[in-house]
XYZ file of C-alpha atoms in Angstrom:
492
model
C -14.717 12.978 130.429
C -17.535 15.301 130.965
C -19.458 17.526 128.261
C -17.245 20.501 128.859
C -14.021 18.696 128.960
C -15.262 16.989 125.359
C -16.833 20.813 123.703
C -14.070 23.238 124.597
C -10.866 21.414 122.734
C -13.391 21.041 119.783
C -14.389 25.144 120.242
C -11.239 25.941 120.821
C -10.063 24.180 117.393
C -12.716 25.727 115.421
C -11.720 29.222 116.686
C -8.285 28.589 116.059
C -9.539 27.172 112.485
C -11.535 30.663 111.754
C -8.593 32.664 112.476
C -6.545 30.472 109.798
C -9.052 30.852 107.404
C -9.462 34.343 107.259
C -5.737 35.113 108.417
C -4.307 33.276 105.165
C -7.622 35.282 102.923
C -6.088 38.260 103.783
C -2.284 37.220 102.943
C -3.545 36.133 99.700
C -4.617 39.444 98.699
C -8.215 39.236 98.600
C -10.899 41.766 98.175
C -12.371 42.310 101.208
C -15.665 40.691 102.375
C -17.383 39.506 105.425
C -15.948 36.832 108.224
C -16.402 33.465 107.080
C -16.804 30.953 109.359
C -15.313 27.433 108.763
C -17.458 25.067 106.429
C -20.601 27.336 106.322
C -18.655 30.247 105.343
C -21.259 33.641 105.115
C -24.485 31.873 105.635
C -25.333 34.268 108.304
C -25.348 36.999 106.158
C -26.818 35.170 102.929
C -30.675 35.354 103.503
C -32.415 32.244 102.680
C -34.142 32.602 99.353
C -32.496 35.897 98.800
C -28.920 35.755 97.672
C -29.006 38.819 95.292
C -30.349 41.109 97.889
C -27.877 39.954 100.497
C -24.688 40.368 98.209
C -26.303 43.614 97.177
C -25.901 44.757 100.859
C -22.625 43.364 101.668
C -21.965 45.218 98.375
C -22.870 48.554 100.550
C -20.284 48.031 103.155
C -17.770 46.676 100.915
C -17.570 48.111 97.193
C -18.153 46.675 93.856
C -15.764 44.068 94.480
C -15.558 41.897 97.363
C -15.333 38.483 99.094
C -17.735 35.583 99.923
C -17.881 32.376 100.550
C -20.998 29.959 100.092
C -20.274 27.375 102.127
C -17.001 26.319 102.011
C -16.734 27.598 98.054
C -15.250 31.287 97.507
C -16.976 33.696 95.648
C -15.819 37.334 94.138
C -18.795 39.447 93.697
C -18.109 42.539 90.729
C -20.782 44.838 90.731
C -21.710 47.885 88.536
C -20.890 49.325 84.761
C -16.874 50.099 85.869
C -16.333 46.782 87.613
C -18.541 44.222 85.310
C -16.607 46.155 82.082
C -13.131 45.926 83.133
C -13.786 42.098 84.043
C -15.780 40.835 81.180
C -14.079 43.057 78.750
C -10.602 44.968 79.181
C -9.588 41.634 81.227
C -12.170 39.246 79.298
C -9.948 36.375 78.436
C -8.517 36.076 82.348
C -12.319 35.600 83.131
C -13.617 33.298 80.554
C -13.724 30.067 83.072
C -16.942 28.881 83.281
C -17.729 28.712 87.500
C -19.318 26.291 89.474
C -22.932 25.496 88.658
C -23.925 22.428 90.370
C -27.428 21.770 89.860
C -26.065 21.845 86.152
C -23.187 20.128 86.602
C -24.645 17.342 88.300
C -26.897 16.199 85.135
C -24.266 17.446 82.260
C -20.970 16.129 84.071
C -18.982 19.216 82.783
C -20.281 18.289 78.878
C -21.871 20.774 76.459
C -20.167 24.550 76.418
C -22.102 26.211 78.282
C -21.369 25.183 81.833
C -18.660 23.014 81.107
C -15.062 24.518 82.468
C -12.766 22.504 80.206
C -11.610 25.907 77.938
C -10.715 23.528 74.959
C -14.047 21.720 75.137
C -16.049 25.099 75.285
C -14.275 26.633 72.800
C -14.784 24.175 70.136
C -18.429 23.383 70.873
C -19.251 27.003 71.246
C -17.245 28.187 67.900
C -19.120 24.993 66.025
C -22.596 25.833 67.406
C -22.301 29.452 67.014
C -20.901 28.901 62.999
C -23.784 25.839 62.417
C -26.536 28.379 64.107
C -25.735 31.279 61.684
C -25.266 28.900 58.852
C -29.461 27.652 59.860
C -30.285 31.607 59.693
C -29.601 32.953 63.500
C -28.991 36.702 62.474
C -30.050 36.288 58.952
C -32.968 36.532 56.969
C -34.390 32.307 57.011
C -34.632 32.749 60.490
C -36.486 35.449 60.225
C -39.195 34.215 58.322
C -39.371 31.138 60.609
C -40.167 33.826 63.383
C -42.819 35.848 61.447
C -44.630 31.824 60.295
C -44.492 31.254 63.775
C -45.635 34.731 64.928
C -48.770 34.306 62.516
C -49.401 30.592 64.228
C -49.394 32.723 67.524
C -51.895 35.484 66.075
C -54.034 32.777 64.848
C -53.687 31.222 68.254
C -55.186 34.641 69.868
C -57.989 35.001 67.703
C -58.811 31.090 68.143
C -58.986 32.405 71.719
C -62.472 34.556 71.176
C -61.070 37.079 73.813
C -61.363 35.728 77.073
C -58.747 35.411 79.383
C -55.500 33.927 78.716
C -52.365 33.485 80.383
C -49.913 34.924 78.267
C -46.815 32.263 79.877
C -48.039 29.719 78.651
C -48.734 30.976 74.895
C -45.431 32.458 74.844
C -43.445 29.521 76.006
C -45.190 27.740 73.381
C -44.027 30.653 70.889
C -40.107 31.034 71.933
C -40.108 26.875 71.952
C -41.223 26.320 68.896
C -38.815 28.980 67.189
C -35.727 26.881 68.797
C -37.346 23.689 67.869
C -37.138 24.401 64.243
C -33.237 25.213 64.502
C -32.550 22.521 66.643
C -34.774 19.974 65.804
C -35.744 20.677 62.000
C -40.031 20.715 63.416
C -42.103 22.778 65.026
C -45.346 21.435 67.395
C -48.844 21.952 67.523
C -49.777 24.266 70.607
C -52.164 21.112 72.036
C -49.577 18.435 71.596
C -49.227 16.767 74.650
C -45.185 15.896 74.746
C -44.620 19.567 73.892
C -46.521 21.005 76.305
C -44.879 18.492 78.659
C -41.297 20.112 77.767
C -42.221 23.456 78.275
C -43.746 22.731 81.621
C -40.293 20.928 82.339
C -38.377 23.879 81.421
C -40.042 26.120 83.522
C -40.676 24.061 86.691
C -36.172 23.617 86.318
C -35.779 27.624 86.210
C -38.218 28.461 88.838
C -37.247 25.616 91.013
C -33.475 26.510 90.692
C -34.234 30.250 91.935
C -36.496 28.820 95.310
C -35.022 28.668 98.596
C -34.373 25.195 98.118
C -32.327 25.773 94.516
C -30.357 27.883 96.119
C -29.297 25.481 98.993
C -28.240 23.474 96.687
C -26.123 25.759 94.442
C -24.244 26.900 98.123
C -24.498 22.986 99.751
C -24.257 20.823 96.784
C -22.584 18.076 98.995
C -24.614 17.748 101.964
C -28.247 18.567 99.779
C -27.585 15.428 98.111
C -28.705 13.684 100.900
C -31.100 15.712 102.160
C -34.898 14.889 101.420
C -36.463 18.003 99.712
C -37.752 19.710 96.589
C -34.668 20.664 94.818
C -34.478 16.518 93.830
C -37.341 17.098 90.767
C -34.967 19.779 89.441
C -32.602 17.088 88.337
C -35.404 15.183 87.263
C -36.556 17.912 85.359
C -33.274 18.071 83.485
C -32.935 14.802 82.918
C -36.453 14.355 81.663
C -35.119 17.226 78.924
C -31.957 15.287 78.202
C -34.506 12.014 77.756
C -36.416 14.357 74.922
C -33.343 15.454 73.426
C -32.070 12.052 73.438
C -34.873 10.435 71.758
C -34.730 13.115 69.081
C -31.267 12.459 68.505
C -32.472 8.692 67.728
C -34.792 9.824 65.187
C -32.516 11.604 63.747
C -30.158 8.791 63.248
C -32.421 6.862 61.269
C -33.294 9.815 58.802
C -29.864 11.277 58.511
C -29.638 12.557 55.015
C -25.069 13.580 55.106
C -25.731 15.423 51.829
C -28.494 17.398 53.369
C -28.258 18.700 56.704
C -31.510 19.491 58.352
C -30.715 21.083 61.644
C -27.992 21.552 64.395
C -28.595 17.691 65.451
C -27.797 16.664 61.942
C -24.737 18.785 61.857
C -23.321 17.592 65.108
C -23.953 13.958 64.185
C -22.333 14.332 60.981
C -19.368 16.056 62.775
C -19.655 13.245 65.339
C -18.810 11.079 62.063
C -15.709 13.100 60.385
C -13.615 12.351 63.903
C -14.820 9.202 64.962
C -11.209 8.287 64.393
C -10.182 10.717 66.708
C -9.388 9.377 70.480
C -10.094 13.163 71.450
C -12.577 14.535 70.002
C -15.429 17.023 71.432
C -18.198 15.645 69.337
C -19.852 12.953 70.537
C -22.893 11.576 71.536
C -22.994 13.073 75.605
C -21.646 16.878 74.473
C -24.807 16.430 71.427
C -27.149 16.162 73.987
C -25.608 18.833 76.506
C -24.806 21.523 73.897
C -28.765 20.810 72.797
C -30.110 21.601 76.287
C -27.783 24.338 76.413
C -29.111 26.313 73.431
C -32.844 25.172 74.651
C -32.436 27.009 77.568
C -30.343 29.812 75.753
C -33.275 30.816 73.729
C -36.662 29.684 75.214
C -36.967 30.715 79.036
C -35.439 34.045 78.455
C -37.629 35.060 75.812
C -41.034 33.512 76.615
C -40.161 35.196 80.500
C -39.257 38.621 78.675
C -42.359 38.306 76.630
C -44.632 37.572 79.748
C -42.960 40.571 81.613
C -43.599 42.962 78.868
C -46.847 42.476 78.568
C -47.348 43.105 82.262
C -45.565 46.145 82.243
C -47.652 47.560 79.298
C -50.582 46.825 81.057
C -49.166 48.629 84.205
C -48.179 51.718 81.630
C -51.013 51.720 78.805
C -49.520 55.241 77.761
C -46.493 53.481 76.821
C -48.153 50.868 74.907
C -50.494 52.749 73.171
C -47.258 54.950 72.197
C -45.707 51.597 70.651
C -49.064 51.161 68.318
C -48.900 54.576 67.347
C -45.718 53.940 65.556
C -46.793 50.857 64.397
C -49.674 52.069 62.540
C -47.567 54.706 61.254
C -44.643 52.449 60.037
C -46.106 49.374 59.042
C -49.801 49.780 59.011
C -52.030 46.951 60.327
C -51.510 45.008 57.363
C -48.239 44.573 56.276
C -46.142 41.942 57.914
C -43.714 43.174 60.057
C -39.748 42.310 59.338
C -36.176 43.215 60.839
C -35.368 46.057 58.979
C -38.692 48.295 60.210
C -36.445 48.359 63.645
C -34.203 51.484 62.151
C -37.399 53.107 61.495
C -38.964 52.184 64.905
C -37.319 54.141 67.702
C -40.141 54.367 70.479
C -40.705 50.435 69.961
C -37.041 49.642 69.923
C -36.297 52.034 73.390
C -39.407 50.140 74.994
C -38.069 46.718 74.566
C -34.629 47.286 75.146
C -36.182 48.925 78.651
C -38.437 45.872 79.022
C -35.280 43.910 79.151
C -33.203 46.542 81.218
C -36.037 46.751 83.819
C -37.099 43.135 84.108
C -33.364 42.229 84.708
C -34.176 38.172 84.618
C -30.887 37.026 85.590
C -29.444 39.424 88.116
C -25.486 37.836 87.624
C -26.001 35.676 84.651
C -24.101 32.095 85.112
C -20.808 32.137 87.149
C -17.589 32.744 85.971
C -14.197 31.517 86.983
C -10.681 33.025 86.440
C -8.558 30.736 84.540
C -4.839 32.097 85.764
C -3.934 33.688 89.414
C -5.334 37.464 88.186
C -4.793 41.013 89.278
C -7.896 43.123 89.603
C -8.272 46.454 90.631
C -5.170 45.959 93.459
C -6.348 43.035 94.504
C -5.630 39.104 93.750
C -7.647 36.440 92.829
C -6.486 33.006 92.651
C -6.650 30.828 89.862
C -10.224 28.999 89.747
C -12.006 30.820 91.603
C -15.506 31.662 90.657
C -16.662 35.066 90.012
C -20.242 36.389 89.883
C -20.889 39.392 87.822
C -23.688 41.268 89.232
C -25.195 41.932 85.592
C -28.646 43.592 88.031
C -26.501 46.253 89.482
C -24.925 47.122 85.795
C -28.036 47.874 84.118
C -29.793 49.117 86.968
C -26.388 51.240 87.629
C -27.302 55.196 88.505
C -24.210 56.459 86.392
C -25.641 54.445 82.949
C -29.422 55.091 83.664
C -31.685 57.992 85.316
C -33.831 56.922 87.979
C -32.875 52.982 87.291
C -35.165 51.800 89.832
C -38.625 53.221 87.657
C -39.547 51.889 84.131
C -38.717 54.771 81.503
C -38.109 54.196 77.541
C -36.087 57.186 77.997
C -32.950 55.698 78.905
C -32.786 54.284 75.242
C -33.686 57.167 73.627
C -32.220 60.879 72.370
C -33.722 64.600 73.152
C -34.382 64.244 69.234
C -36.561 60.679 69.996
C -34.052 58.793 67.996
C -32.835 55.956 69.317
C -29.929 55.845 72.112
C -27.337 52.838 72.739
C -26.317 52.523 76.190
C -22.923 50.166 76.751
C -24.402 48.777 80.491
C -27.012 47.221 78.594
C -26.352 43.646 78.961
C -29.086 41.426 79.821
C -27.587 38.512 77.892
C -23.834 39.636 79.702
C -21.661 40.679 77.102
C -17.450 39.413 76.602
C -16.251 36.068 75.426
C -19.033 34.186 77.248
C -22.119 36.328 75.625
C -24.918 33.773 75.153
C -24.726 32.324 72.395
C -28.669 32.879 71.347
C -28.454 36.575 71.719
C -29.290 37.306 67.838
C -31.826 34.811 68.164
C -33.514 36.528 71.221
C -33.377 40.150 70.085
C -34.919 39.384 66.615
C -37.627 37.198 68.650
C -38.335 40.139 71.355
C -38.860 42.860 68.099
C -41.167 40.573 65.881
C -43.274 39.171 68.433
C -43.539 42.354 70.025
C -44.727 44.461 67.596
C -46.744 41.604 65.412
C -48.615 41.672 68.787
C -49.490 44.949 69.121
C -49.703 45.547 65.641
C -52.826 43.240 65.769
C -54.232 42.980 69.415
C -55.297 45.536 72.078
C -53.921 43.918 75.201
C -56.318 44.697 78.918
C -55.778 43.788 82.373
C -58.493 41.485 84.344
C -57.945 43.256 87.650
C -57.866 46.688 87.856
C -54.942 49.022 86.762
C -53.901 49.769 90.117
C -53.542 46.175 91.449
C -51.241 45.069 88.777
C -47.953 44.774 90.084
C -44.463 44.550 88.411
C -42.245 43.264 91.580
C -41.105 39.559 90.705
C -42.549 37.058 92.383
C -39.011 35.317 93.322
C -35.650 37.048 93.424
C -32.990 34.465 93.196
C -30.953 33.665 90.592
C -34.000 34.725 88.053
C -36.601 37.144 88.530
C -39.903 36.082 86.739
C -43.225 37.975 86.905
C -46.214 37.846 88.917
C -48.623 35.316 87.623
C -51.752 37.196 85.992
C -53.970 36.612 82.858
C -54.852 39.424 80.015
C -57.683 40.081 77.384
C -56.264 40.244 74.360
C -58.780 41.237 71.774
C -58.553 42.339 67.862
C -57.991 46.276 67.234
C-alpha cells in the first residue's frame, strides 16, 4: 500500500472524529468556545507560556463564559465580577469540586483538602484545620503578637543590614515562613539556618517553575510530560523534598507529643489521628497530616512574601504614595509605638494602599481550579458533572465596572470622596465562596503589620533610577511574581 493509500483513511477518520467531538459539545449544551481538535484540543490558540492572556482573548470573541479544552481535558472559563459572583457565590455549593491540578495531584494523590476532590475528605480536613488554626490564634490576638515578635526579628534583620542593598524576596520569604512555622510547627528559624533557607528556596523554585512554559505543559499534558525529559521533573522534586521536611517534623513530633498539651496543628492532627484509629474510615491519618501541612505552607507563605516583594516595588515606582502611607503612620502610631490590628480602623490611606497592592499585583490570575460536582445550569447553558472550571479571579478585580482605570495602580479604588475607607465586593485575591483559602485571616493581618512596621521604621530607595523600575511581572502564567530588583532600606 503506498503512503497515500495508508494517510487518507487515517485523515479521513480524524476529520470524521473532529466533527463528533464538537457535534456532540454542542448537543450537550455547552458554552461556546473555540474548535477543538481531537487529543490536543485548543493548543493552537493557547500560547505557550501564556495561558491567561490567551483565554483572556478567546474571552473577547466569546463572553465571560466559554469553552476550552487543554488537551483532551475540558475547561469552562468564567470571567468578570457578574460571572465569578454568580458561580462562586449565588451557585457556590454546585461549584465547590476541587478541579484537576496535576502537578499537585501527582505528589499528594488526591490527600490533604486543598486539591483533593473527594467532598467528604475536604470537608472534614478543611472544617478541622480551619477550627484548630483559629483555636492557635489565626484571626485573634496570639497570633498577632507572634506577627509583631517576628516583625521586630525582621526590623532587627534590616538594621543588621547597615543599608546596603538587599533583596527584599528573600527577607520576606524568610518573614511570611517563619510566621506559618510557628502555627504549624510550634518554632520559628534563625534567618542563616541552612535547612530553612533550603525550604524557602524549595517553595519558590515549585511556584515559579509551575507558572514556566514547561509547568504549564504539564498542567495541559500531564500524560505524555511524564515521559518527556525536561524541567518541569524538579517541580515534583521540589514538592516532595517539602513533604520530606514536613515528614521529618511530624517524627519529631511523635516523640515529644505532650496529649494534654497541644503545641501546634501537627500535634492536633496526630492526636486526632489517635481518637479514630479505630475507625476503618477515617480522614486523619498519617498521608492527609502531611498533605493538609503543605497545603497551609503554601496557603500562607508564597502569597504573602510575593505580595510583600511586589509592594515594595510598587512604592518605589510611586514614592508619593509611600510617603502618603508614613504620613499616617507618624500621625497614628508615631515611630515608637508598636503597631497592632486595631490601628487599621484608624488607618484608611494605608489600608486602601494594600488592599490595591493586592488588587493590582493580581498573583494568581484564576486561583486553583474548580469542578462542578452535579450536571449544572449556568447562565442558559449546561455543564456536565466534573468538569473543571477556572474562575478568572484577574479579570474580576481588574473588572472596569468594580474599578476605574483597572489597568493603572490607584489607592482610590478603596477609598471614599471623604478619604475613608471603601469596600469593594470584586476584591478577591484569595477567591472568595466555600473554597476561600483557608489562610486568608492569616495573610491580611500579615500584609497590615509588616507593612506598616516597615515603613513605620525604614525609608525604602530604589538602586536604579526611578524611571527604570518596572512593575510588569516577569512571568504570566498561573502566578504573576515581580521583577527581580534589590532596595536600600535605611533608618528614618
Amino acid at each position: 500500500m503506498d503512503f497515500f493509500g495508508i494517510v487518507t483513511p487515517l485523515l479521513i477518520a480524524w476529520l470524521a472524529c473532529l466533527f463528533l467531538i464538537n457535534a456532540w459539545n454542542k448537543k450537550l449544551n455547552l458554552p461556546p468556545g473555540p474548535f477543538a481538535l481531537p487529543l490536543i484540543g485548543n493548543f493552537l490558540q493557547i500560547k505557550s507560556g501564556k495561558i491567561v492572556s490567551s483565554l483572556l482573548a478567546l474571552r473577547e470573541k466569546y463572553g465571560d463564559v466559554f469553552t476550552v479544552y487543554l488537551g483532551p481535558r475540558r475547561v469552562i472559563v468564567v470571567c468578570g465580577y457578574k460571572a465569578v459572583k454568580e458561580g462562586l457565590i449565588d451557585q457556590g455549593n454546585d461549584f465547590s469540586g476541587r478541579g484537576t491540578a496535576p502537578i499537585f495531584y501527582k505528589v499528594s494523590q488526591n490527600y490533604g483538602f486543598a486539591f483533593t476532590n473527594n467532598i467528604e475528605r475536604w470537608q472534614k480536613l478543611r472544617r478541622f484545620s480551619l477550627t484548630t488554626l483559629r483555636n492557635f490564634g489565626m484571626g485573634k490576638k496570639s497570633i498577632e503578637q507572634r506577627i509583631q515578635e517576628e516583625a521586630k526579628c525582621m526590623l532587627d534583620e534590616i538594621m543588621a543590614n547597615k543599608g546596603s542593598q538587599l533583596n527584599p524576596k528573600d527577607l520576606f520569604g524568610a518573614v511570611s515562613t517563619n510566621i506559618v512555622f510557628s502555627i504549624m510547627f510550634g518554632k520559628r528559624y534563625d534567618y542563616t539556618d541552612p535547612e530553612f533557607l533550603s525550604v524557602i528556596h524549595t517553595s519558590n523554585a515549585c511556584f515559579h517553575g509551575m507558572s514556566t512554559f514547561w509547568g504549564q505543559m504539564y498542567h495541559t499534558y500531564p500524560r505524555v510530560m511524564d515521559f518527556l525529559p525536561g524541567p518541569h521533573h524538579k517541580i515534583f522534586k521540589h514538592l516532595l523534598d517539602l513533604k520530606a521536611f514536613a515528614e521529618k517534623t511530624v517524627k519529631t513530633h511523635q516523640g515529644t507529643l505532650d496529649r494534654s498539651n497541644p503545641r501546634d496543628y501537627i500535634d492536633c492532627f496526630l492526636i486526632k489521628m489517635e481518637q479514630e484509629k479505630q475507625n476503618p474510615a477515617t480522614e486523619f491519618n498519617m498521608i492527609n497530616l502531611l498533605n493538609s501541612t503543605l497545603n497551609i505552607f503554601f496557603a500562607g507563605i508564597e502569597t504573602v512574601a510575593s505580595t510583600l516583594t511586589y509592594g515594595c516595588l510598587i512604592l518605589l515606582k510611586y514614592p508619593e504614595v509611600k510617603e502618603k502611607m508614613q504620613e499616617e503612620i507618624d500621625e497614628v502610631i508615631g515611630r515608637h509605638r508598636q503597631i497592632s490590628v486595631e490601628d487599621r480602623n484608624k488607618m484608611p490611606y494605608t489600608d486602601a494602599v494594600i488592599h490595591e497592592i493586592q488588587r493590582y499585583c493580581n498573583l494568581m490570575p484564576f486561583g486553583v481550579p474548580h469542578s462542578v460536582i452535579c450536571n449544572t445550569k449556568f447562565r442558559g447553558y449546561t455543564i456536565p458533572k466534573g468538569t473543571d472550571v477556572f474562575f478568572m479571579l484577574g479579570t474580576v478585580m481588574w473588572d472596569p465596572e468594580k474599578f476605574s482605570n483597572p489597568e493603572e495602580f490607584d489607592p482610590h479604588n478603596f477609598l471614599k470622596d471623604d478619604g475613608s475607607f471603601k469596600k469593594n465586593d470584586a476584591f478577591m485575591p484569595f477567591s472568595t465562596g466555600k473554597r476561600i483559602c483557608i489562610a486568608e485571616g492569616l495573610a491580611r493581618m500579615e500584609l497590615f503589620l509588616l507593612f506598616t512596621a516597615l515603613l513605620q521604621n525604614f525609608d525604602i530607595k530604589p538602586v536604579v533610577n526611578q524611571e527604570e523600575l518596572d512593575v510588569t511581572p516577569v512571568t504570566t502564567g498561573f502566578g504573576n511574581f515581580p521583577q527581580a530588583y534589590q532596595l536600600y532600606i535605611t533608618p528614618r
